[in-house]
GROMACS .gro file of C-alpha atoms in nm:
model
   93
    1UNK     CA    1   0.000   0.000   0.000
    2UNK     CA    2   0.116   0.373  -0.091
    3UNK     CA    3   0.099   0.632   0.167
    4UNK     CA    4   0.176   1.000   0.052
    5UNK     CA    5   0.259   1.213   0.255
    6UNK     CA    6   0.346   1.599   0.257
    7UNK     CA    7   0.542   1.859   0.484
    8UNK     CA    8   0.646   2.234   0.491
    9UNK     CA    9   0.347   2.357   0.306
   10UNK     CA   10   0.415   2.105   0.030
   11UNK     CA   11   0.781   2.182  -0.016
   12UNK     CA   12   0.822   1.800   0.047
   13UNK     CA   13   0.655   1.559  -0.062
   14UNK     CA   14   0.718   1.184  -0.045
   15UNK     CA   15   0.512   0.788  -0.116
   16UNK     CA   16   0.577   0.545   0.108
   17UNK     CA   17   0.580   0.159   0.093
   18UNK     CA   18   0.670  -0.133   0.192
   19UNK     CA   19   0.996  -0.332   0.080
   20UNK     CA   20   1.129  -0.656   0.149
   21UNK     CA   21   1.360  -0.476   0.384
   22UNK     CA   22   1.143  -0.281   0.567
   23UNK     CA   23   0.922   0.037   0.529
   24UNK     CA   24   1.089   0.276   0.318
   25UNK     CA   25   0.978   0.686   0.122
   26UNK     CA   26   1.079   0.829  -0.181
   27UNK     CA   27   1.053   1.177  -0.204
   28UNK     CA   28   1.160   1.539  -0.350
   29UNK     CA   29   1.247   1.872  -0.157
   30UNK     CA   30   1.220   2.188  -0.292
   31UNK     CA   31   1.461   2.493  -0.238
   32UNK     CA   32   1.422   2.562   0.149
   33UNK     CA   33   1.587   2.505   0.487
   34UNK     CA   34   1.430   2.231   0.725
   35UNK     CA   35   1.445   2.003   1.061
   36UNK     CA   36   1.315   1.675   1.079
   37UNK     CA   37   1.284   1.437   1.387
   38UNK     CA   38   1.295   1.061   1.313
   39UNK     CA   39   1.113   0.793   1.551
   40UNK     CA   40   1.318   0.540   1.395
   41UNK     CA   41   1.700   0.494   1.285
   42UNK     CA   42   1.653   0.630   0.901
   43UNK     CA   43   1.916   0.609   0.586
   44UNK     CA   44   1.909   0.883   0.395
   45UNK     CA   45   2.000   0.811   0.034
   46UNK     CA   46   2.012   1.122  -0.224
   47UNK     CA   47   1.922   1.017  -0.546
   48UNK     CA   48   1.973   1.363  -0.768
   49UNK     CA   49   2.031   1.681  -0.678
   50UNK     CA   50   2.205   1.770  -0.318
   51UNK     CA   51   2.127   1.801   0.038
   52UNK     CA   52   2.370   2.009   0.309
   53UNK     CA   53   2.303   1.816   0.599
   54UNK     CA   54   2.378   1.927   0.998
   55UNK     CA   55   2.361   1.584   1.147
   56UNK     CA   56   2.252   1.552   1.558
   57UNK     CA   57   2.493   1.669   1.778
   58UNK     CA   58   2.699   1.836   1.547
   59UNK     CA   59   2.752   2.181   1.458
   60UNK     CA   60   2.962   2.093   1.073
   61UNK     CA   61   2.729   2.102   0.729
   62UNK     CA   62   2.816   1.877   0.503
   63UNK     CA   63   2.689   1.806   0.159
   64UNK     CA   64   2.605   1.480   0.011
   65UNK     CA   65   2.561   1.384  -0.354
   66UNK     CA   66   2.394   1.116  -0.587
   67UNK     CA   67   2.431   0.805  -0.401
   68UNK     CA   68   2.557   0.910  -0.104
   69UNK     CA   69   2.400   0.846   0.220
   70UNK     CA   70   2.383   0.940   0.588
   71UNK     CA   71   2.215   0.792   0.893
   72UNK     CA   72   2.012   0.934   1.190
   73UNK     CA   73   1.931   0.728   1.460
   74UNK     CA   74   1.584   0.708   1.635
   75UNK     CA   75   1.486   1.022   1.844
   76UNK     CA   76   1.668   1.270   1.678
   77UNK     CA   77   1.664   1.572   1.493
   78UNK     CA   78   1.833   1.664   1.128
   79UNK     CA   79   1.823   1.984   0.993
   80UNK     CA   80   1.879   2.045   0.580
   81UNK     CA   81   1.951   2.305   0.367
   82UNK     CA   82   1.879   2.292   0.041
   83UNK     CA   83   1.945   2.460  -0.216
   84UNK     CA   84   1.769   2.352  -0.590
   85UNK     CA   85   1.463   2.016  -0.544
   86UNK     CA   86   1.673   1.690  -0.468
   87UNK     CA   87   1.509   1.353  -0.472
   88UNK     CA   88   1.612   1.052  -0.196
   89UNK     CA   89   1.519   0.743  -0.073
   90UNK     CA   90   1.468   0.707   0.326
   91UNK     CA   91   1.528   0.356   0.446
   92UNK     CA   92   1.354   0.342   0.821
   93UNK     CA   93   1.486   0.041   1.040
   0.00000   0.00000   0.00000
């Protein structure tokens, strides 16, 4: 089953489902500086475009590309800047 779902005034948007591995989104961002909180561990996998990433705890940006990834664990917060729509793949465990 698909589940849509939508945030920041529908500056992201992303369909969930469910894989053989567990659930998982794919989604798009526009242009726009955010936080997110997980409730599970998530791997974030950028698929085109970029996304500047301040990861918990830690006061560095860094930028990840095509095919890179990073991980948050559960109970945390992310925050994102970014700069021109990327697309990713979010991988909850």
């Amino acid at each position: 089953m698909l589940k849509v779902n939508e945030y920041f005034n529908g500056n992201v948007k992303s369909i969930g489902f469910e894989s053989n591995e567990g659930p998982v989104t794919a989604g798009v961002m526009d242009k726009g500086d955010y936080e997110f909180s997980t409730s599970k561990k998530e791997i974030m996998v950028v698929t085109c475009g970029e996304m500047t990433v301040q990861l918990p705890g830690g006061s560095e940006w860094k930028t990840f590309r095509p095919f890179e990834k990073f991980e948050v664990e559960a109970n945390q917060s992310f925050k994102l800047k970014i700069a021109a729509p990327v697309s990713y793949l979010c991988y909850y465990k």
